[in-house]
PDB file of C-alpha atoms in Angstrom:
ATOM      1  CA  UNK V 909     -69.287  93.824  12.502  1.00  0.00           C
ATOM      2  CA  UNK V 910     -71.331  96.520  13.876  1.00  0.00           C
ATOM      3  CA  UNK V 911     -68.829  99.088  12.360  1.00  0.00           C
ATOM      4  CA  UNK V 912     -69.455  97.740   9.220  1.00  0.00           C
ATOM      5  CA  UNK V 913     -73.575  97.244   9.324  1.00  0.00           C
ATOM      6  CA  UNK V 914     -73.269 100.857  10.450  1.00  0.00           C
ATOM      7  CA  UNK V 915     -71.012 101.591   7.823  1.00  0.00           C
ATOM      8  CA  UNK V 916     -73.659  99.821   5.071  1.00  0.00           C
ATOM      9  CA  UNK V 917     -75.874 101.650   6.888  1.00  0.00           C
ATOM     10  CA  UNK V 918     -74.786 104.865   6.554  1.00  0.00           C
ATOM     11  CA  UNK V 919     -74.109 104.308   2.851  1.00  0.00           C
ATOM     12  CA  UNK V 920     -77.473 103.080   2.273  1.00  0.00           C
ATOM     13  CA  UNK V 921     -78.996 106.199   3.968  1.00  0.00           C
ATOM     14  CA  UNK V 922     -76.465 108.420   1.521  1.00  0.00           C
ATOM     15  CA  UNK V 923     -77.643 106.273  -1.435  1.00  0.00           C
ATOM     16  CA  UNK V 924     -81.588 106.668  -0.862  1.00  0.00           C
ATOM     17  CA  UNK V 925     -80.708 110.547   0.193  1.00  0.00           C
ATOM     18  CA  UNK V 926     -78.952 111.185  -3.382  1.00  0.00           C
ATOM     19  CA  UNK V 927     -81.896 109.002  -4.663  1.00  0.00           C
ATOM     20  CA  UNK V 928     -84.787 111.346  -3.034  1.00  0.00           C
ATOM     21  CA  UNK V 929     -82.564 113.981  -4.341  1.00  0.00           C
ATOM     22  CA  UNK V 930     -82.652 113.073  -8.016  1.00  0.00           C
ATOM     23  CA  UNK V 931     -86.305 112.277  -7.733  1.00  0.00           C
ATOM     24  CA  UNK V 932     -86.957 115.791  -5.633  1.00  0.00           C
ATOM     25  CA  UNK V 933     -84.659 117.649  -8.214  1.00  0.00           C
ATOM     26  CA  UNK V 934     -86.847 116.373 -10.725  1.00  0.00           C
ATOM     27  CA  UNK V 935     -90.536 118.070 -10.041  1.00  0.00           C
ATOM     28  CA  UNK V 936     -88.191 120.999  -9.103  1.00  0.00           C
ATOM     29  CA  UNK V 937     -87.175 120.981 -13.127  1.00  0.00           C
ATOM     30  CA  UNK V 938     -90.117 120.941 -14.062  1.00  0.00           C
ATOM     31  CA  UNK V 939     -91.515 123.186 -11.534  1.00  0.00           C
ATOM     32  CA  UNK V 940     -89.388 125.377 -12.788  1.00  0.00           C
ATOM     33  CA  UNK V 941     -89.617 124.913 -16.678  1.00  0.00           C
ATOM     34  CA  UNK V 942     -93.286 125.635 -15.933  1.00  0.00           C
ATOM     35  CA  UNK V 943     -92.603 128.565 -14.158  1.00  0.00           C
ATOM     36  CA  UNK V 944     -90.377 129.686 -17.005  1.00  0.00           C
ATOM     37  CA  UNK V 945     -93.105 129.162 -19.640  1.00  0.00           C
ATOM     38  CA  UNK V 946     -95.761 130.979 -17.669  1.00  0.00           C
ATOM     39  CA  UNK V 947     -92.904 133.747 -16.804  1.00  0.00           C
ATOM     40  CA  UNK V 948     -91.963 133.953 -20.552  1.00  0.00           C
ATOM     41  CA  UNK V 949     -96.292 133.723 -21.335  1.00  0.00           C
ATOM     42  CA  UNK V 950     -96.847 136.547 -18.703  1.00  0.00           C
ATOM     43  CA  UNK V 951     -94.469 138.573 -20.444  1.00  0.00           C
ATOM     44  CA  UNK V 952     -95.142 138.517 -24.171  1.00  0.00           C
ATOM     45  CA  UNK V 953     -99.312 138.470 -22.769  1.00  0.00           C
ATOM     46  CA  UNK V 954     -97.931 141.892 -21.146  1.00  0.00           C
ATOM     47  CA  UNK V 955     -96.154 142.743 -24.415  1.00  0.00           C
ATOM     48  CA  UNK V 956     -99.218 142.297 -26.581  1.00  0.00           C
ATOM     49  CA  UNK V 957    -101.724 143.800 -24.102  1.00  0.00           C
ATOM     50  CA  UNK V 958     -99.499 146.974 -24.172  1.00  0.00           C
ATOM     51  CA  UNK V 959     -99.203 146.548 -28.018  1.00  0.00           C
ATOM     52  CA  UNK V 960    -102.754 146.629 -28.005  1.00  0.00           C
ATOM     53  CA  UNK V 961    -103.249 149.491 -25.491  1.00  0.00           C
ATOM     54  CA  UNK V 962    -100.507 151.636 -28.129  1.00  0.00           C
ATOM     55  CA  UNK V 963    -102.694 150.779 -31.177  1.00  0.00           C
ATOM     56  CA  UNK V 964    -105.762 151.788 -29.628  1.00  0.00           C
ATOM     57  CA  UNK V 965    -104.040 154.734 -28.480  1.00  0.00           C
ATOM     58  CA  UNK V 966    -102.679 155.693 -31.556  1.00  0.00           C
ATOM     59  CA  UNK V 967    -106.086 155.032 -33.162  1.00  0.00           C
ATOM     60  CA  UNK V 968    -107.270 157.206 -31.038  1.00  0.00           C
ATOM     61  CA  UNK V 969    -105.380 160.253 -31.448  1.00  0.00           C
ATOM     62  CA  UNK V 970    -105.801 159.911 -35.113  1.00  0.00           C
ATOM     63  CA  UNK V 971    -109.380 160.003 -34.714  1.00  0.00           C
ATOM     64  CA  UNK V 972    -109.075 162.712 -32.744  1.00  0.00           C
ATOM     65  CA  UNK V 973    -106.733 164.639 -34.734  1.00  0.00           C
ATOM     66  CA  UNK V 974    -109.068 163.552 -37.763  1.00  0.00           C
ATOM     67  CA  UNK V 975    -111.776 165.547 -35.925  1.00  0.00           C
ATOM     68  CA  UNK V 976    -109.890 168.538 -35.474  1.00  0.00           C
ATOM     69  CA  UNK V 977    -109.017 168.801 -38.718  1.00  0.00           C
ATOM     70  CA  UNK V 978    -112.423 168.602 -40.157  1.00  0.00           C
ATOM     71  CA  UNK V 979    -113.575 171.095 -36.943  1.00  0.00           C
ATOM     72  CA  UNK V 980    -110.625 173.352 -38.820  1.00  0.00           C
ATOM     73  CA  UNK V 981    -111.753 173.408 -42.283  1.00  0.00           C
ATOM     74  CA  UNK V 982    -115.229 173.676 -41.484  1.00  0.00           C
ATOM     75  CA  UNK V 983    -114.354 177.024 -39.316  1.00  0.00           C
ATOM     76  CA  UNK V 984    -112.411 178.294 -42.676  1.00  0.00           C
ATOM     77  CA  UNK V 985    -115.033 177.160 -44.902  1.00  0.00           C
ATOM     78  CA  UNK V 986    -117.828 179.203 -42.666  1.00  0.00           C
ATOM     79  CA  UNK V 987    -114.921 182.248 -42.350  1.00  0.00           C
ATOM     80  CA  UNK V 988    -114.715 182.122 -46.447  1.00  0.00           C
ATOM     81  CA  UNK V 989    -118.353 181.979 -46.831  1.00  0.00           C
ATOM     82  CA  UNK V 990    -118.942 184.954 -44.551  1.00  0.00           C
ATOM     83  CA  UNK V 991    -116.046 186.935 -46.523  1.00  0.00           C
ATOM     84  CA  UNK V 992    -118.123 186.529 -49.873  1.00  0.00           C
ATOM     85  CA  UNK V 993    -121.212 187.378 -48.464  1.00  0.00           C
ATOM     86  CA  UNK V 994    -119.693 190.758 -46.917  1.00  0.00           C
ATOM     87  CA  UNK V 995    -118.145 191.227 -50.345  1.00  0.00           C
ATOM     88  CA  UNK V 996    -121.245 190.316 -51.663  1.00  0.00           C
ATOM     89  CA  UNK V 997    -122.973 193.309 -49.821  1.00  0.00           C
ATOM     90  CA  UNK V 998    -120.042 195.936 -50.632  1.00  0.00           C
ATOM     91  CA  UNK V 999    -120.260 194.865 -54.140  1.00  0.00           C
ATOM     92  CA  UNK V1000    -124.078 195.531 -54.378  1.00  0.00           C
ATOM     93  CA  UNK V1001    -124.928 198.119 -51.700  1.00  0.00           C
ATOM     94  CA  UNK V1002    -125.514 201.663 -53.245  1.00  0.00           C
ATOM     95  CA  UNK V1003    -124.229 200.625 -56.983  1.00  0.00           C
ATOM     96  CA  UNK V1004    -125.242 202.172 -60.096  1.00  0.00           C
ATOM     97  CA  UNK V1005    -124.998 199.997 -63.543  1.00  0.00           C
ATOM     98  CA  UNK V1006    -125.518 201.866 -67.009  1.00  0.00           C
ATOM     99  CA  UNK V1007    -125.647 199.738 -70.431  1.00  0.00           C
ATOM    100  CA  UNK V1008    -127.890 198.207 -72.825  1.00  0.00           C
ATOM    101  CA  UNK V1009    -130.790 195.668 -71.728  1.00  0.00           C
ATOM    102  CA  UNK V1010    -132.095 192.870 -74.414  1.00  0.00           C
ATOM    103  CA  UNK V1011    -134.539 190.672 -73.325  1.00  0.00           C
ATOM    104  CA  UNK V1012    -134.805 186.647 -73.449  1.00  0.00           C
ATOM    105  CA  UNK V1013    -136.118 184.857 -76.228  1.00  0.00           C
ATOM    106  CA  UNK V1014    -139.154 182.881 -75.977  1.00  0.00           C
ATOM    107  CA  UNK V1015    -136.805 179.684 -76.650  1.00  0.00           C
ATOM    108  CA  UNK V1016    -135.533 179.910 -73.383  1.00  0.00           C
ATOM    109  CA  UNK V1017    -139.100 179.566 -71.738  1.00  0.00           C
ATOM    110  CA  UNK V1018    -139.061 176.543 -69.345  1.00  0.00           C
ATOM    111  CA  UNK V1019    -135.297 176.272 -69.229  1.00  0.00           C
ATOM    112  CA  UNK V1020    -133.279 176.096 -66.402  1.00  0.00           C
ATOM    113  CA  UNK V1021    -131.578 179.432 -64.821  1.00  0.00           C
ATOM    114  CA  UNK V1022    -128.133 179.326 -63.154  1.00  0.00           C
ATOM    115  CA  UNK V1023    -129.642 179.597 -59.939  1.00  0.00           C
ATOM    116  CA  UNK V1024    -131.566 176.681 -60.299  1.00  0.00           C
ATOM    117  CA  UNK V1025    -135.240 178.130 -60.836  1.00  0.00           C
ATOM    118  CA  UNK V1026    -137.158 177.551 -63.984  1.00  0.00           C
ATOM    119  CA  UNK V1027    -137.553 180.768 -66.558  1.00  0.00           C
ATOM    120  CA  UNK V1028    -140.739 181.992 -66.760  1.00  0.00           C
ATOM    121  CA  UNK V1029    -140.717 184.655 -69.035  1.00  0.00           C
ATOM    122  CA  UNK V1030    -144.285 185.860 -67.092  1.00  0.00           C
ATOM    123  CA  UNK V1031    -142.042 186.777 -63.959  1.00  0.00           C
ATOM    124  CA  UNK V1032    -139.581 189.643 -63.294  1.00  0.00           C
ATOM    125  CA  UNK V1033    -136.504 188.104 -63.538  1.00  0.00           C
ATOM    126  CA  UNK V1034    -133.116 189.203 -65.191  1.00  0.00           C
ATOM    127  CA  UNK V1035    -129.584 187.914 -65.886  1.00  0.00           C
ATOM    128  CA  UNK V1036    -126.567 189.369 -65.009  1.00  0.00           C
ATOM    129  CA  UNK V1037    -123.329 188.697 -65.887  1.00  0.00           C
ATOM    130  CA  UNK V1038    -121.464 191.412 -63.152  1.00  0.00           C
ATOM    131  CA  UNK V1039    -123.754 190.838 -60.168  1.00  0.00           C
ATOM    132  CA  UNK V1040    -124.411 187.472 -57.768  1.00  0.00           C
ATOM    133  CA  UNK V1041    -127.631 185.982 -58.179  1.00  0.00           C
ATOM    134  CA  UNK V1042    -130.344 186.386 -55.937  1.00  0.00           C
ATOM    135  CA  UNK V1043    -129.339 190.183 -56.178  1.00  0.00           C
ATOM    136  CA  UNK V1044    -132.861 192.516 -56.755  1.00  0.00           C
ATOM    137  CA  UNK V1045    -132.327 195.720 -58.830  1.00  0.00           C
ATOM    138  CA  UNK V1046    -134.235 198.574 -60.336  1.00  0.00           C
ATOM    139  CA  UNK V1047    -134.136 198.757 -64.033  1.00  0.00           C
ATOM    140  CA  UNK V1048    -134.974 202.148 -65.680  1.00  0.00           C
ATOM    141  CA  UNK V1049    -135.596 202.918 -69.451  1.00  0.00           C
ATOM    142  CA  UNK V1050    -133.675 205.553 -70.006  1.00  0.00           C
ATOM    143  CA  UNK V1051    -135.225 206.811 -72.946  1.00  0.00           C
ATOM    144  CA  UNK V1052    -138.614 207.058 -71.305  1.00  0.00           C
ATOM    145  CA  UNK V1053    -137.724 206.917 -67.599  1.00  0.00           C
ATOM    146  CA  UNK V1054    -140.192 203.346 -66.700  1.00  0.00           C
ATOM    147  CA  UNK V1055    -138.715 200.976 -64.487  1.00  0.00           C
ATOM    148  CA  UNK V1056    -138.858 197.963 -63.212  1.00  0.00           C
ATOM    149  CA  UNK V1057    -137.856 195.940 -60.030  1.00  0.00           C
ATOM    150  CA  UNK V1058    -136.453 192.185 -61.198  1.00  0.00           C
ATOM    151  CA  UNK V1059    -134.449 189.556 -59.258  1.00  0.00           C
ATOM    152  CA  UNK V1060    -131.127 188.320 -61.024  1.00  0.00           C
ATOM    153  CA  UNK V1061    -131.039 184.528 -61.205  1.00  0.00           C
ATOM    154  CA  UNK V1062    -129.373 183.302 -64.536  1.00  0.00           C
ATOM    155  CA  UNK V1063    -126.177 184.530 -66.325  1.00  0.00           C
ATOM    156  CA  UNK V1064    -125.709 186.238 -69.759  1.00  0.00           C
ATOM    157  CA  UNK V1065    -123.520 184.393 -72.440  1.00  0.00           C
ATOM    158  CA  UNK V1066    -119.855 185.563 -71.661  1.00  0.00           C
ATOM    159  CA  UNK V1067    -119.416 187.252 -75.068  1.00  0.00           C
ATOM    160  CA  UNK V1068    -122.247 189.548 -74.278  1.00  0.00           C
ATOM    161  CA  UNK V1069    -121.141 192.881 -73.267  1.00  0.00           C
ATOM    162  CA  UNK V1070    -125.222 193.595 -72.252  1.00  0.00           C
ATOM    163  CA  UNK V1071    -125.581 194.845 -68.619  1.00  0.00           C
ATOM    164  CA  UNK V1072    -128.426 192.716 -67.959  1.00  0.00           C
ATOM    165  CA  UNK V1073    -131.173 190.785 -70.028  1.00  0.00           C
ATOM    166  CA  UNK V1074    -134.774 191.162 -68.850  1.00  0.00           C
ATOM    167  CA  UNK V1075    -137.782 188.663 -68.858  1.00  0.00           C
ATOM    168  CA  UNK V1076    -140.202 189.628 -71.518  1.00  0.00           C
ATOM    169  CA  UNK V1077    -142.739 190.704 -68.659  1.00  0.00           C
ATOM    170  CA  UNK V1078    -140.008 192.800 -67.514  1.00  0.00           C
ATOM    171  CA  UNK V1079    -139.002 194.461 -71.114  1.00  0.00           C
ATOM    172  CA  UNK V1080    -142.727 194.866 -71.754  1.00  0.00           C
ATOM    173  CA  UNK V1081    -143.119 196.836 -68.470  1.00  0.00           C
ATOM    174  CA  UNK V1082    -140.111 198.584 -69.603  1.00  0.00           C
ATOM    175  CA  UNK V1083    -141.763 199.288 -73.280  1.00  0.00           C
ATOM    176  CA  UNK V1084    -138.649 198.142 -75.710  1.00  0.00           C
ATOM    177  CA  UNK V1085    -140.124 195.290 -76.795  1.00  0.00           C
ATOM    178  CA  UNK V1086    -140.285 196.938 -80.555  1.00  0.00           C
ATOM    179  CA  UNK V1087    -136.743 198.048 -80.338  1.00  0.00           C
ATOM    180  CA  UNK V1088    -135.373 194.890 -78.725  1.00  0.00           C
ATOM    181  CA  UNK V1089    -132.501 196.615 -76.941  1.00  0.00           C
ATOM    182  CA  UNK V1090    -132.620 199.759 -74.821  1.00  0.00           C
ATOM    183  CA  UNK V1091    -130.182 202.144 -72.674  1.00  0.00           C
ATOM    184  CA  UNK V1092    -130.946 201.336 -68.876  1.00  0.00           C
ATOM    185  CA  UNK V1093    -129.574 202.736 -65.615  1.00  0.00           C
ATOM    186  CA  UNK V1094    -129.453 199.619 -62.850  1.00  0.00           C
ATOM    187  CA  UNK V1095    -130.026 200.022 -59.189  1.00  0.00           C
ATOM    188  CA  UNK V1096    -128.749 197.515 -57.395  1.00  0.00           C
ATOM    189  CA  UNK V1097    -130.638 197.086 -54.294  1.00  0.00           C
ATOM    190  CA  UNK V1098    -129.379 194.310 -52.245  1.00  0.00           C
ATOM    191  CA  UNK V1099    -130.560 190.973 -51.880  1.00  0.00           C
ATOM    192  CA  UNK V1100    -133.363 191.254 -49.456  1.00  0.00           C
ATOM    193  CA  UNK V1101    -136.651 192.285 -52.250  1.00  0.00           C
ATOM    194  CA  UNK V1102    -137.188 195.962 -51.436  1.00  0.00           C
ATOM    195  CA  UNK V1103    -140.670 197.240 -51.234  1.00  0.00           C
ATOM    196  CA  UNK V1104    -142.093 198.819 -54.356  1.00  0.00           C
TER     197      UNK V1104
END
């Protein structure tokens, strides 16, 4: 008899051990289907944060290559300004025009030049279709040697084969108002104004 109460015994103890098993097995499950969800959360939170870390990156080096670009065109821009302006001076330093001069017709009074300034046929002023505006030159008569220092700013029409067309103040100075056209040797003096 005490064989087999030892026996139940022992049985008993093995039933409530598999029991305590089963129940400690279970927390362990879940323990461990938690763990998996926070592993598997870690991870893609890892994921993304390094997603986010590659976008900002990348937005980053296309801002920056953005700003080199633009630091790039403005250098050529400044390079192909400076070009034209040394052009500029080899095209107008120490250059001698001959032709025929007209001056502007009182219908053009108050009109806009190509520069930008307003004509004003009271002011020495010319247009020229062969030299850049802003350019000052010395305009002699050369049928009775006066002449005249004017500032280009406005263009000729493109069918006019004149050398340059003179403000009236200009033409008077000249004296070929009567005649309306004249031959005219042109100095061309630079774009700084040149004392008289």
């Amino acid at each position: 008899m005490i064989a087999m109460l030892q026996k139940q015994g022992a049985q008993l103890m093995l039933n409530r051990t598999r029991n305590d098993e089963r129940t400690a097995m279970q927390p362990v499950l879940k323990k461990g289907y938690v763990a998996g969800i926070v592993k598997k959360t870690l991870q893609f939170s890892i994921l993304f944060l390094l997603a986010g870390l590659f976008t900002i990156n990348s937005a980053y080096s296309q801002e920056k290559e953005k700003e080199k670009q633009e630091k790039e065109r403005k250098k050529q821009e400044k390079e192909k300004k400076k070009q034209e302006k040394d052009e500029d001076k080899k095209k107008t330093s120490n250059r001698i025009l001959y032709g025929t001069a007209s001056f502007y017709a009182n219908s053009f009074h108050g009109k806009k030049t190509a520069n930008g300034e307003i004509f004003d046929q009271k002011k020495m002023t010319a247009a020229c279709n062969v030299l850049p505006l802003g350019t000052w030159i010395r305009v002699t008569n050369l049928r009775n040697k006066k002449s005249v220092l004017v500032k280009t700013n406005d263009r000729l029409h493109t069918k006019m084969k004149r050398v340059v067309d003179l403000s009236r103040a200009a033409a008077s100075k000249l004296g070929y108002i009567n005649a309306g056209l004249t031959r005219v040797k042109v100095e061309v003096l630079g774009k700084k104004k040149p004392a008289q």
